[in-house]
Amino acid sequence: EYELGKIKVSFDVSLLNAGDSLFVSLPSGFKFADGVTPDNPYSLSVSGTTYYVGSSNYKFALDFPTVNNAFKGLDTTAISVYRVADNQIQIKFNFGGSSSPFVDPNEDTGYFYLHLKNIYVDSGYSGDVKVTFEGAPGTVFSGTASVVVATVGGGNVDVAVEDTATLTSVAEGVYIK
């Protein structure tokens, strides 16, 4: 299991509707975290602004900082994270719009970090580790975007996180910034 870094996802919260989901996929042969059957939510533990999936040696986390962020006061009812497949998760927002109690009306942009802490990497994998984000048409996340978070070569995982990758979405699609 390897730490693959963090990815920043940002979007206009006024376009967020309750039930909007973002699907996140790793390459075939990779695993986010075991522990639930597909289409069932993970148990999330929350500490401060961070949702952890897994034990104290968590597998991945979603961090919603409060500085210049439209998100505020999130609790365990605000989002759900589902295992779709070993290498795919669904992040579902259970609230929507700028009038939500989880949204600061003085901020337009909401963002979070997906921290890939202990991800299983298939031993035979070689090449770029691309994380793909996909949202349903007509949602704040509509469209598809990918970002390379690591490179695997010769049986070794070399991770060089020089900058946090940022994904920004608008109604027409999801874009890499």
CSV table of N, CA and C in Angstrom, one decimal:
chain,number,residue,atom,x,y,z
A,1,GLU,N,0.8,-1.2,0.0
A,1,GLU,CA,0.0,0.0,0.0
A,1,GLU,C,0.9,1.2,0.0
A,2,TYR,N,0.5,2.2,-0.8
A,2,TYR,CA,1.3,3.4,-1.0
A,2,TYR,C,0.5,4.7,-0.8
A,3,GLU,N,1.2,5.7,-0.4
A,3,GLU,CA,0.6,7.0,-0.4
A,3,GLU,C,0.7,7.7,-1.8
A,4,LEU,N,-0.4,8.0,-2.4
A,4,LEU,CA,-0.3,8.6,-3.7
A,4,LEU,C,-0.6,10.1,-3.8
A,5,GLY,N,-0.7,10.7,-2.6
A,5,GLY,CA,-0.8,12.2,-2.6
A,5,GLY,C,-2.2,12.7,-2.4
A,6,LYS,N,-2.4,14.0,-2.7
A,6,LYS,CA,-3.7,14.6,-2.6
A,6,LYS,C,-4.1,15.3,-3.9
A,7,ILE,N,-5.4,15.3,-4.0
A,7,ILE,CA,-6.0,16.0,-5.2
A,7,ILE,C,-7.1,17.0,-4.7
A,8,LYS,N,-7.0,18.2,-5.1
A,8,LYS,CA,-8.0,19.2,-4.8
A,8,LYS,C,-9.1,19.3,-5.8
A,9,VAL,N,-10.3,19.2,-5.3
A,9,VAL,CA,-11.5,19.2,-6.1
A,9,VAL,C,-12.3,20.5,-5.7
A,10,SER,N,-12.6,21.4,-6.7
A,10,SER,CA,-13.3,22.6,-6.4
A,10,SER,C,-14.5,22.8,-7.4
A,11,PHE,N,-15.5,23.5,-6.9
A,11,PHE,CA,-16.7,23.7,-7.8
A,11,PHE,C,-17.6,24.8,-7.2
A,12,ASP,N,-18.5,25.3,-8.0
A,12,ASP,CA,-19.5,26.3,-7.6
A,12,ASP,C,-20.6,25.6,-6.8
A,13,VAL,N,-20.6,25.9,-5.5
A,13,VAL,CA,-21.6,25.3,-4.6
A,13,VAL,C,-23.0,25.7,-4.9
A,14,SER,N,-23.3,26.8,-5.5
A,14,SER,CA,-24.6,27.2,-5.9
A,14,SER,C,-25.3,26.2,-6.9
A,15,LEU,N,-24.4,25.5,-7.6
A,15,LEU,CA,-24.9,24.5,-8.6
A,15,LEU,C,-25.0,23.1,-8.0
A,16,LEU,N,-24.7,22.9,-6.7
A,16,LEU,CA,-24.7,21.6,-6.1
A,16,LEU,C,-26.2,21.3,-5.7
A,17,ASN,N,-26.6,20.1,-6.0
A,17,ASN,CA,-28.0,19.6,-5.6
A,17,ASN,C,-27.8,18.4,-4.8
A,18,ALA,N,-28.7,18.3,-3.8
A,18,ALA,CA,-28.7,17.1,-2.9
A,18,ALA,C,-28.7,15.8,-3.8
A,19,GLY,N,-27.8,14.9,-3.6
A,19,GLY,CA,-27.7,13.7,-4.4
A,19,GLY,C,-26.6,13.7,-5.5
A,20,ASP,N,-26.1,14.9,-5.8
A,20,ASP,CA,-25.0,15.0,-6.7
A,20,ASP,C,-23.8,14.1,-6.3
A,21,SER,N,-23.3,13.4,-7.2
A,21,SER,CA,-22.2,12.4,-6.9
A,21,SER,C,-21.0,12.6,-7.8
A,22,LEU,N,-19.8,12.3,-7.3
A,22,LEU,CA,-18.6,12.3,-8.0
A,22,LEU,C,-18.0,10.9,-7.9
A,23,PHE,N,-17.8,10.3,-9.1
A,23,PHE,CA,-17.2,9.0,-9.1
A,23,PHE,C,-15.7,9.1,-9.3
A,24,VAL,N,-14.9,8.4,-8.5
A,24,VAL,CA,-13.4,8.5,-8.5
A,24,VAL,C,-12.9,7.1,-8.8
A,25,SER,N,-12.1,7.0,-9.8
A,25,SER,CA,-11.6,5.7,-10.2
A,25,SER,C,-10.1,5.7,-10.3
A,26,LEU,N,-9.5,4.6,-9.8
A,26,LEU,CA,-8.1,4.3,-9.9
A,26,LEU,C,-7.9,3.3,-11.0
A,27,PRO,N,-6.7,3.0,-11.5
A,27,PRO,CA,-6.4,2.0,-12.5
A,27,PRO,C,-6.9,0.6,-12.1
A,28,SER,N,-7.2,-0.2,-13.0
A,28,SER,CA,-7.5,-1.6,-12.8
A,28,SER,C,-6.4,-2.3,-11.9
A,29,GLY,N,-6.8,-3.1,-10.9
A,29,GLY,CA,-5.8,-3.7,-10.1
A,29,GLY,C,-5.5,-3.0,-8.8
A,30,PHE,N,-5.9,-1.7,-8.7
A,30,PHE,CA,-5.7,-0.9,-7.5
A,30,PHE,C,-6.9,-1.0,-6.6
A,31,LYS,N,-6.8,-0.7,-5.3
A,31,LYS,CA,-7.9,-0.8,-4.4
A,31,LYS,C,-7.9,0.4,-3.5
A,32,PHE,N,-9.1,1.0,-3.3
A,32,PHE,CA,-9.2,2.1,-2.4
A,32,PHE,C,-9.2,1.5,-0.9
A,33,ALA,N,-10.2,0.8,-0.6
A,33,ALA,CA,-10.3,0.2,0.8
A,33,ALA,C,-11.3,-0.9,0.8
A,34,ASP,N,-11.0,-2.0,1.5
A,34,ASP,CA,-12.0,-3.1,1.6
A,34,ASP,C,-12.9,-2.7,2.8
A,35,GLY,N,-13.8,-3.6,3.1
A,35,GLY,CA,-14.6,-3.4,4.3
A,35,GLY,C,-16.1,-3.3,4.0
A,36,VAL,N,-16.5,-2.9,2.8
A,36,VAL,CA,-18.0,-2.9,2.6
A,36,VAL,C,-18.2,-3.5,1.2
A,37,THR,N,-19.4,-4.1,1.0
A,37,THR,CA,-19.7,-4.6,-0.3
A,37,THR,C,-20.1,-3.5,-1.2
A,38,PRO,N,-19.9,-3.7,-2.5
A,38,PRO,CA,-20.2,-2.6,-3.5
A,38,PRO,C,-21.6,-2.0,-3.2
A,39,ASP,N,-21.7,-0.7,-3.5
A,39,ASP,CA,-23.0,0.1,-3.4
A,39,ASP,C,-23.4,0.3,-1.9
A,40,ASN,N,-22.6,0.0,-1.0
A,40,ASN,CA,-22.9,0.3,0.4
A,40,ASN,C,-21.9,1.3,0.9
A,41,PRO,N,-22.4,2.2,1.8
A,41,PRO,CA,-21.5,3.3,2.3
A,41,PRO,C,-20.4,2.8,3.3
A,42,TYR,N,-19.3,3.4,3.2
A,42,TYR,CA,-18.2,3.2,4.2
A,42,TYR,C,-18.6,3.9,5.5
A,43,SER,N,-18.1,3.4,6.6
A,43,SER,CA,-18.2,4.1,7.8
A,43,SER,C,-17.2,5.2,7.8
A,44,LEU,N,-17.6,6.3,8.1
A,44,LEU,CA,-16.7,7.5,8.1
A,44,LEU,C,-16.5,7.9,9.5
A,45,SER,N,-15.2,8.2,9.9
A,45,SER,CA,-14.9,8.9,11.1
A,45,SER,C,-14.5,10.3,10.8
A,46,VAL,N,-15.0,11.2,11.6
A,46,VAL,CA,-14.7,12.6,11.3
A,46,VAL,C,-13.9,13.2,12.5
A,47,SER,N,-12.9,13.9,12.1
A,47,SER,CA,-12.0,14.6,13.0
A,47,SER,C,-11.8,16.0,12.5
A,48,GLY,N,-12.3,17.0,13.1
A,48,GLY,CA,-12.2,18.4,12.6
A,48,GLY,C,-12.9,18.5,11.3
A,49,THR,N,-12.1,18.8,10.2
A,49,THR,CA,-12.7,19.0,8.9
A,49,THR,C,-12.5,17.8,8.0
A,50,THR,N,-12.0,16.6,8.5
A,50,THR,CA,-11.6,15.5,7.7
A,50,THR,C,-12.4,14.3,8.0
A,51,TYR,N,-12.9,13.7,6.9
A,51,TYR,CA,-13.6,12.4,6.9
A,51,TYR,C,-12.6,11.3,6.6
A,52,TYR,N,-12.4,10.3,7.5
A,52,TYR,CA,-11.5,9.2,7.3
A,52,TYR,C,-12.2,8.0,6.9
A,53,VAL,N,-11.7,7.2,6.0
A,53,VAL,CA,-12.2,5.9,5.6
A,53,VAL,C,-11.2,4.9,6.0
A,54,GLY,N,-11.5,4.0,6.9
A,54,GLY,CA,-10.5,3.0,7.4
A,54,GLY,C,-10.2,3.4,8.9
A,55,SER,N,-9.3,2.6,9.4
A,55,SER,CA,-8.9,2.8,10.8
A,55,SER,C,-8.0,3.9,11.0
A,56,SER,N,-7.3,3.9,12.1
A,56,SER,CA,-6.3,5.0,12.3
A,56,SER,C,-5.2,5.0,11.2
A,57,ASN,N,-5.0,3.9,10.6
A,57,ASN,CA,-4.1,3.8,9.5
A,57,ASN,C,-5.0,3.8,8.2
A,58,TYR,N,-5.7,5.0,8.1
A,58,TYR,CA,-6.8,5.1,7.1
A,58,TYR,C,-6.3,4.9,5.7
A,59,LYS,N,-7.2,4.5,4.8
A,59,LYS,CA,-6.9,4.3,3.4
A,59,LYS,C,-7.0,5.5,2.6
A,60,PHE,N,-8.0,6.3,2.8
A,60,PHE,CA,-8.1,7.6,2.1
A,60,PHE,C,-9.0,8.5,2.9
A,61,ALA,N,-8.9,9.8,2.6
A,61,ALA,CA,-9.7,10.7,3.4
A,61,ALA,C,-10.2,11.9,2.5
A,62,LEU,N,-11.2,12.5,3.0
A,62,LEU,CA,-11.7,13.7,2.3
A,62,LEU,C,-11.6,14.9,3.3
A,63,ASP,N,-10.9,15.9,3.0
A,63,ASP,CA,-10.6,17.0,3.9
A,63,ASP,C,-11.3,18.3,3.3
A,64,PHE,N,-12.1,18.9,4.1
A,64,PHE,CA,-12.9,20.1,3.8
A,64,PHE,C,-12.4,21.3,4.6
A,65,PRO,N,-11.3,21.9,4.2
A,65,PRO,CA,-10.7,23.0,5.0
A,65,PRO,C,-11.8,24.2,5.1
A,66,THR,N,-11.6,25.0,6.1
A,66,THR,CA,-12.6,26.1,6.3
A,66,THR,C,-12.1,27.4,5.8
A,67,VAL,N,-10.9,27.5,5.4
A,67,VAL,CA,-10.3,28.8,4.9
A,67,VAL,C,-10.8,29.0,3.4
A,68,ASN,N,-11.4,30.1,3.2
A,68,ASN,CA,-11.9,30.5,1.8
A,68,ASN,C,-12.6,29.3,1.2
A,69,ASN,N,-13.5,28.7,1.9
A,69,ASN,CA,-14.2,27.5,1.4
A,69,ASN,C,-15.7,27.7,1.7
A,70,ALA,N,-16.5,27.4,0.8
A,70,ALA,CA,-18.0,27.5,1.0
A,70,ALA,C,-18.5,26.5,1.9
A,71,PHE,N,-17.8,25.4,2.1
A,71,PHE,CA,-18.3,24.4,3.1
A,71,PHE,C,-18.0,24.8,4.5
A,72,LYS,N,-19.0,24.5,5.4
A,72,LYS,CA,-18.8,24.8,6.8
A,72,LYS,C,-19.6,23.8,7.6
A,73,GLY,N,-19.2,23.5,8.8
A,73,GLY,CA,-19.9,22.7,9.7
A,73,GLY,C,-20.4,21.4,9.2
A,74,LEU,N,-19.7,20.7,8.3
A,74,LEU,CA,-20.1,19.4,7.8
A,74,LEU,C,-20.1,18.4,8.9
A,75,ASP,N,-21.0,17.5,8.9
A,75,ASP,CA,-21.1,16.4,9.8
A,75,ASP,C,-21.2,15.1,9.1
A,76,THR,N,-21.5,14.0,9.8
A,76,THR,CA,-21.5,12.7,9.1
A,76,THR,C,-22.8,12.5,8.2
A,77,THR,N,-23.7,13.4,8.3
A,77,THR,CA,-24.9,13.4,7.4
A,77,THR,C,-24.7,14.1,6.1
A,78,ALA,N,-23.6,14.9,6.0
A,78,ALA,CA,-23.4,15.8,4.9
A,78,ALA,C,-23.0,15.0,3.6
A,79,ILE,N,-22.2,14.0,3.8
A,79,ILE,CA,-21.7,13.3,2.6
A,79,ILE,C,-21.7,11.8,2.9
A,80,SER,N,-21.8,11.0,1.9
A,80,SER,CA,-21.6,9.5,2.0
A,80,SER,C,-20.6,9.1,0.9
A,81,VAL,N,-19.8,8.1,1.3
A,81,VAL,CA,-18.8,7.6,0.4
A,81,VAL,C,-19.1,6.1,0.2
A,82,TYR,N,-19.3,5.7,-1.1
A,82,TYR,CA,-19.7,4.3,-1.4
A,82,TYR,C,-18.5,3.6,-2.2
A,83,ARG,N,-18.4,2.3,-2.0
A,83,ARG,CA,-17.5,1.5,-2.8
A,83,ARG,C,-18.3,1.0,-3.9
A,84,VAL,N,-17.9,1.4,-5.1
A,84,VAL,CA,-18.6,0.9,-6.4
A,84,VAL,C,-17.9,-0.4,-6.8
A,85,ALA,N,-16.6,-0.3,-6.8
A,85,ALA,CA,-15.7,-1.5,-7.1
A,85,ALA,C,-14.4,-1.3,-6.3
A,86,ASP,N,-13.6,-2.3,-6.4
A,86,ASP,CA,-12.3,-2.2,-5.6
A,86,ASP,C,-11.6,-0.9,-5.9
A,87,ASN,N,-11.6,-0.5,-7.2
A,87,ASN,CA,-10.9,0.7,-7.7
A,87,ASN,C,-11.7,1.9,-7.9
A,88,GLN,N,-13.0,1.9,-7.5
A,88,GLN,CA,-13.8,3.0,-7.7
A,88,GLN,C,-14.7,3.3,-6.5
A,89,ILE,N,-14.8,4.6,-6.2
A,89,ILE,CA,-15.7,5.1,-5.1
A,89,ILE,C,-16.6,6.1,-5.6
A,90,GLN,N,-17.7,6.4,-4.9
A,90,GLN,CA,-18.7,7.4,-5.2
A,90,GLN,C,-18.8,8.3,-4.0
A,91,ILE,N,-18.5,9.6,-4.2
A,91,ILE,CA,-18.7,10.6,-3.2
A,91,ILE,C,-20.0,11.3,-3.4
A,92,LYS,N,-21.0,11.1,-2.5
A,92,LYS,CA,-22.3,11.7,-2.7
A,92,LYS,C,-22.6,12.8,-1.7
A,93,PHE,N,-23.0,13.9,-2.2
A,93,PHE,CA,-23.4,15.1,-1.4
A,93,PHE,C,-24.8,15.0,-1.0
A,94,ASN,N,-25.1,14.9,0.3
A,94,ASN,CA,-26.5,14.8,0.8
A,94,ASN,C,-27.2,16.1,1.0
A,95,PHE,N,-26.6,17.2,0.5
A,95,PHE,CA,-27.2,18.5,0.6
A,95,PHE,C,-27.0,19.3,-0.6
A,96,GLY,N,-27.6,20.4,-0.8
A,96,GLY,CA,-27.4,21.1,-2.0
A,96,GLY,C,-27.7,22.6,-1.9
A,97,GLY,N,-27.1,23.4,-2.8
A,97,GLY,CA,-27.4,24.8,-2.9
A,97,GLY,C,-26.7,25.7,-1.8
A,98,SER,N,-26.7,27.0,-2.1
A,98,SER,CA,-26.0,27.9,-1.2
A,98,SER,C,-26.9,28.2,0.1
A,99,SER,N,-28.1,27.7,0.1
A,99,SER,CA,-29.0,27.9,1.3
A,99,SER,C,-28.8,26.8,2.3
A,100,SER,N,-28.0,25.8,2.0
A,100,SER,CA,-27.8,24.7,3.0
A,100,SER,C,-27.1,25.1,4.2
A,101,PRO,N,-27.4,24.5,5.4
A,101,PRO,CA,-26.7,24.9,6.6
A,101,PRO,C,-25.2,24.5,6.5
A,102,PHE,N,-24.8,23.7,5.5
A,102,PHE,CA,-23.4,23.3,5.4
A,102,PHE,C,-22.6,24.2,4.5
A,103,VAL,N,-23.3,25.3,4.0
A,103,VAL,CA,-22.6,26.2,3.0
A,103,VAL,C,-22.6,27.6,3.6
A,104,ASP,N,-21.4,28.2,3.4
A,104,ASP,CA,-21.3,29.6,3.8
A,104,ASP,C,-21.7,30.5,2.6
A,105,PRO,N,-22.8,31.3,2.8
A,105,PRO,CA,-23.4,32.0,1.7
A,105,PRO,C,-22.4,33.1,1.2
A,106,ASN,N,-21.4,33.4,1.9
A,106,ASN,CA,-20.4,34.5,1.5
A,106,ASN,C,-19.3,33.9,0.6
A,107,GLU,N,-19.3,32.6,0.4
A,107,GLU,CA,-18.3,32.0,-0.5
A,107,GLU,C,-19.0,31.3,-1.6
A,108,ASP,N,-18.4,31.5,-2.8
A,108,ASP,CA,-19.0,30.8,-4.0
A,108,ASP,C,-18.4,29.4,-4.3
A,109,THR,N,-17.2,29.3,-4.0
A,109,THR,CA,-16.5,28.0,-4.4
A,109,THR,C,-16.3,27.1,-3.1
A,110,GLY,N,-16.7,25.9,-3.3
A,110,GLY,CA,-16.5,24.9,-2.3
A,110,GLY,C,-15.3,24.0,-2.8
A,111,TYR,N,-14.5,23.5,-1.9
A,111,TYR,CA,-13.5,22.6,-2.3
A,111,TYR,C,-13.2,21.5,-1.2
A,112,PHE,N,-12.6,20.5,-1.7
A,112,PHE,CA,-12.1,19.5,-0.7
A,112,PHE,C,-10.9,18.8,-1.3
A,113,TYR,N,-10.1,18.1,-0.4
A,113,TYR,CA,-9.0,17.4,-0.9
A,113,TYR,C,-9.3,15.9,-0.7
A,114,LEU,N,-8.9,15.1,-1.7
A,114,LEU,CA,-9.0,13.7,-1.6
A,114,LEU,C,-7.6,13.2,-1.4
A,115,HIS,N,-7.3,12.7,-0.2
A,115,HIS,CA,-6.0,12.3,0.2
A,115,HIS,C,-5.9,10.8,0.1
A,116,LEU,N,-5.1,10.3,-0.8
A,116,LEU,CA,-4.9,8.9,-1.1
A,116,LEU,C,-3.7,8.4,-0.3
A,117,LYS,N,-4.0,7.9,0.9
A,117,LYS,CA,-3.0,7.6,1.9
A,117,LYS,C,-2.4,6.2,1.8
A,118,ASN,N,-3.2,5.2,1.9
A,118,ASN,CA,-2.8,3.8,1.8
A,118,ASN,C,-3.5,3.0,0.7
A,119,ILE,N,-3.1,3.2,-0.5
A,119,ILE,CA,-3.8,2.6,-1.6
A,119,ILE,C,-3.0,1.4,-2.1
A,120,TYR,N,-3.8,0.3,-2.3
A,120,TYR,CA,-3.2,-0.9,-2.8
A,120,TYR,C,-2.8,-0.8,-4.3
A,121,VAL,N,-1.5,-1.0,-4.6
A,121,VAL,CA,-1.1,-0.9,-6.0
A,121,VAL,C,-0.7,-2.3,-6.5
A,122,ASP,N,-1.3,-2.8,-7.6
A,122,ASP,CA,-1.1,-4.1,-8.1
A,122,ASP,C,0.4,-4.3,-8.4
A,123,SER,N,1.0,-5.4,-8.0
A,123,SER,CA,2.4,-5.6,-8.1
A,123,SER,C,2.9,-5.6,-9.6
A,124,GLY,N,2.1,-5.9,-10.5
A,124,GLY,CA,2.5,-6.0,-11.9
A,124,GLY,C,2.3,-4.7,-12.7
A,125,TYR,N,1.8,-3.7,-11.9
A,125,TYR,CA,1.5,-2.4,-12.6
A,125,TYR,C,2.7,-1.6,-13.0
A,126,SER,N,2.7,-1.0,-14.1
A,126,SER,CA,3.8,-0.1,-14.6
A,126,SER,C,3.2,1.0,-15.4
A,127,GLY,N,3.7,2.2,-15.1
A,127,GLY,CA,3.2,3.4,-15.8
A,127,GLY,C,2.6,4.4,-14.9
A,128,ASP,N,2.0,5.4,-15.5
A,128,ASP,CA,1.3,6.5,-14.8
A,128,ASP,C,0.1,6.0,-14.0
A,129,VAL,N,0.0,6.5,-12.8
A,129,VAL,CA,-1.2,6.2,-12.0
A,129,VAL,C,-2.2,7.4,-12.2
A,130,LYS,N,-3.2,7.1,-12.9
A,130,LYS,CA,-4.1,8.2,-13.3
A,130,LYS,C,-5.4,8.0,-12.5
A,131,VAL,N,-5.8,9.1,-11.8
A,131,VAL,CA,-7.1,9.1,-11.1
A,131,VAL,C,-8.1,9.8,-12.0
A,132,THR,N,-9.2,9.1,-12.2
A,132,THR,CA,-10.3,9.7,-13.1
A,132,THR,C,-11.5,10.1,-12.3
A,133,PHE,N,-12.0,11.2,-12.6
A,133,PHE,CA,-13.2,11.8,-11.9
A,133,PHE,C,-14.3,11.9,-12.9
A,134,GLU,N,-15.5,11.4,-12.6
A,134,GLU,CA,-16.6,11.4,-13.5
A,134,GLU,C,-17.9,11.8,-12.8
A,135,GLY,N,-18.7,12.7,-13.4
A,135,GLY,CA,-20.0,13.1,-12.8
A,135,GLY,C,-21.1,12.9,-13.8
A,136,ALA,N,-22.3,12.7,-13.3
A,136,ALA,CA,-23.4,12.5,-14.2
A,136,ALA,C,-23.8,13.8,-15.0
A,137,PRO,N,-24.2,13.7,-16.2
A,137,PRO,CA,-24.6,14.9,-16.9
A,137,PRO,C,-25.7,15.7,-16.2
A,138,GLY,N,-25.7,17.0,-16.2
A,138,GLY,CA,-26.7,17.8,-15.5
A,138,GLY,C,-26.4,18.1,-14.1
A,139,THR,N,-25.3,17.6,-13.6
A,139,THR,CA,-24.9,17.8,-12.2
A,139,THR,C,-23.7,18.8,-12.1
A,140,VAL,N,-23.4,19.3,-11.0
A,140,VAL,CA,-22.3,20.2,-10.8
A,140,VAL,C,-21.0,19.5,-11.3
A,141,PHE,N,-21.0,18.1,-11.2
A,141,PHE,CA,-19.8,17.4,-11.6
A,141,PHE,C,-19.8,16.8,-13.0
A,142,SER,N,-20.8,17.2,-13.9
A,142,SER,CA,-20.9,16.6,-15.2
A,142,SER,C,-19.6,16.7,-15.9
A,143,GLY,N,-19.3,15.6,-16.6
A,143,GLY,CA,-18.0,15.5,-17.3
A,143,GLY,C,-17.0,14.5,-16.7
A,144,THR,N,-15.9,14.4,-17.4
A,144,THR,CA,-14.8,13.5,-16.9
A,144,THR,C,-13.5,14.2,-17.0
A,145,ALA,N,-12.7,14.0,-16.0
A,145,ALA,CA,-11.3,14.5,-16.0
A,145,ALA,C,-10.4,13.5,-15.3
A,146,SER,N,-9.1,13.6,-15.6
A,146,SER,CA,-8.1,12.7,-15.0
A,146,SER,C,-6.9,13.5,-14.6
A,147,VAL,N,-6.2,12.9,-13.7
A,147,VAL,CA,-5.0,13.6,-13.2
A,147,VAL,C,-4.0,12.4,-12.8
A,148,VAL,N,-2.7,12.6,-13.2
A,148,VAL,CA,-1.7,11.6,-12.9
A,148,VAL,C,-1.2,12.0,-11.5
A,149,VAL,N,-1.2,11.0,-10.6
A,149,VAL,CA,-0.7,11.2,-9.2
A,149,VAL,C,0.6,10.5,-8.8
A,150,ALA,N,1.0,9.6,-9.7
A,150,ALA,CA,2.2,8.9,-9.4
A,150,ALA,C,2.6,8.1,-10.7
A,151,THR,N,3.9,7.6,-10.7
A,151,THR,CA,4.4,6.8,-11.7
A,151,THR,C,5.0,5.5,-11.1
A,152,VAL,N,4.6,4.4,-11.7
A,152,VAL,CA,5.1,3.1,-11.2
A,152,VAL,C,6.0,2.5,-12.3
A,153,GLY,N,7.2,2.1,-11.9
A,153,GLY,CA,8.1,1.5,-12.9
A,153,GLY,C,9.0,0.4,-12.2
A,154,GLY,N,9.2,-0.7,-12.9
A,154,GLY,CA,10.1,-1.7,-12.4
A,154,GLY,C,9.8,-2.3,-11.1
A,155,GLY,N,8.5,-2.3,-10.8
A,155,GLY,CA,8.1,-2.9,-9.5
A,155,GLY,C,8.2,-1.9,-8.3
A,156,ASN,N,8.6,-0.7,-8.6
A,156,ASN,CA,8.7,0.3,-7.5
A,156,ASN,C,7.7,1.4,-7.8
A,157,VAL,N,7.2,1.9,-6.7
A,157,VAL,CA,6.3,3.1,-6.8
A,157,VAL,C,7.1,4.3,-6.5
A,158,ASP,N,7.2,5.2,-7.4
A,158,ASP,CA,7.9,6.5,-7.2
A,158,ASP,C,6.9,7.6,-7.2
A,159,VAL,N,6.7,8.3,-6.1
A,159,VAL,CA,5.7,9.3,-6.0
A,159,VAL,C,6.5,10.6,-5.7
A,160,ALA,N,6.3,11.6,-6.6
A,160,ALA,CA,6.8,12.9,-6.4
A,160,ALA,C,5.7,13.9,-6.5
A,161,VAL,N,5.2,14.3,-5.3
A,161,VAL,CA,4.1,15.3,-5.3
A,161,VAL,C,4.7,16.7,-5.2
A,162,GLU,N,4.8,17.4,-6.3
A,162,GLU,CA,5.4,18.7,-6.3
A,162,GLU,C,4.3,19.8,-6.1
A,163,ASP,N,3.1,19.6,-6.5
A,163,ASP,CA,2.0,20.4,-6.3
A,163,ASP,C,0.8,19.5,-6.1
A,164,THR,N,-0.2,20.1,-5.4
A,164,THR,CA,-1.5,19.3,-5.3
A,164,THR,C,-2.2,19.5,-6.6
A,165,ALA,N,-2.6,18.4,-7.2
A,165,ALA,CA,-3.4,18.5,-8.5
A,165,ALA,C,-4.8,19.1,-8.1
A,166,THR,N,-5.3,20.0,-9.0
A,166,THR,CA,-6.6,20.6,-8.8
A,166,THR,C,-7.5,20.3,-9.9
A,167,LEU,N,-8.7,19.9,-9.5
A,167,LEU,CA,-9.8,19.8,-10.5
A,167,LEU,C,-10.8,20.9,-10.2
A,168,THR,N,-11.3,21.5,-11.2
A,168,THR,CA,-12.3,22.6,-11.0
A,168,THR,C,-13.5,22.2,-12.0
A,169,SER,N,-14.7,22.3,-11.5
A,169,SER,CA,-15.8,21.9,-12.3
A,169,SER,C,-16.7,23.2,-12.5
A,170,VAL,N,-17.4,23.2,-13.6
A,170,VAL,CA,-18.5,24.1,-13.9
A,170,VAL,C,-19.6,23.3,-14.5
A,171,ALA,N,-20.7,24.0,-14.7
A,171,ALA,CA,-21.9,23.2,-15.1
A,171,ALA,C,-21.7,22.4,-16.4
A,172,GLU,N,-20.8,22.9,-17.3
A,172,GLU,CA,-20.6,22.2,-18.6
A,172,GLU,C,-19.6,21.1,-18.4
A,173,GLY,N,-18.9,20.9,-17.4
A,173,GLY,CA,-18.0,19.8,-17.3
A,173,GLY,C,-17.0,20.0,-16.1
A,174,VAL,N,-16.1,19.0,-16.1
A,174,VAL,CA,-15.0,19.1,-15.0
A,174,VAL,C,-13.7,19.3,-15.7
A,175,TYR,N,-12.9,20.2,-15.2
A,175,TYR,CA,-11.7,20.6,-15.9
A,175,TYR,C,-10.5,20.5,-15.0
A,176,ILE,N,-9.4,20.2,-15.5
A,176,ILE,CA,-8.2,20.2,-14.7
A,176,ILE,C,-7.6,21.6,-14.8
A,177,LYS,N,-7.2,22.1,-13.7
A,177,LYS,CA,-6.6,23.4,-13.6
A,177,LYS,C,-5.2,23.3,-13.4
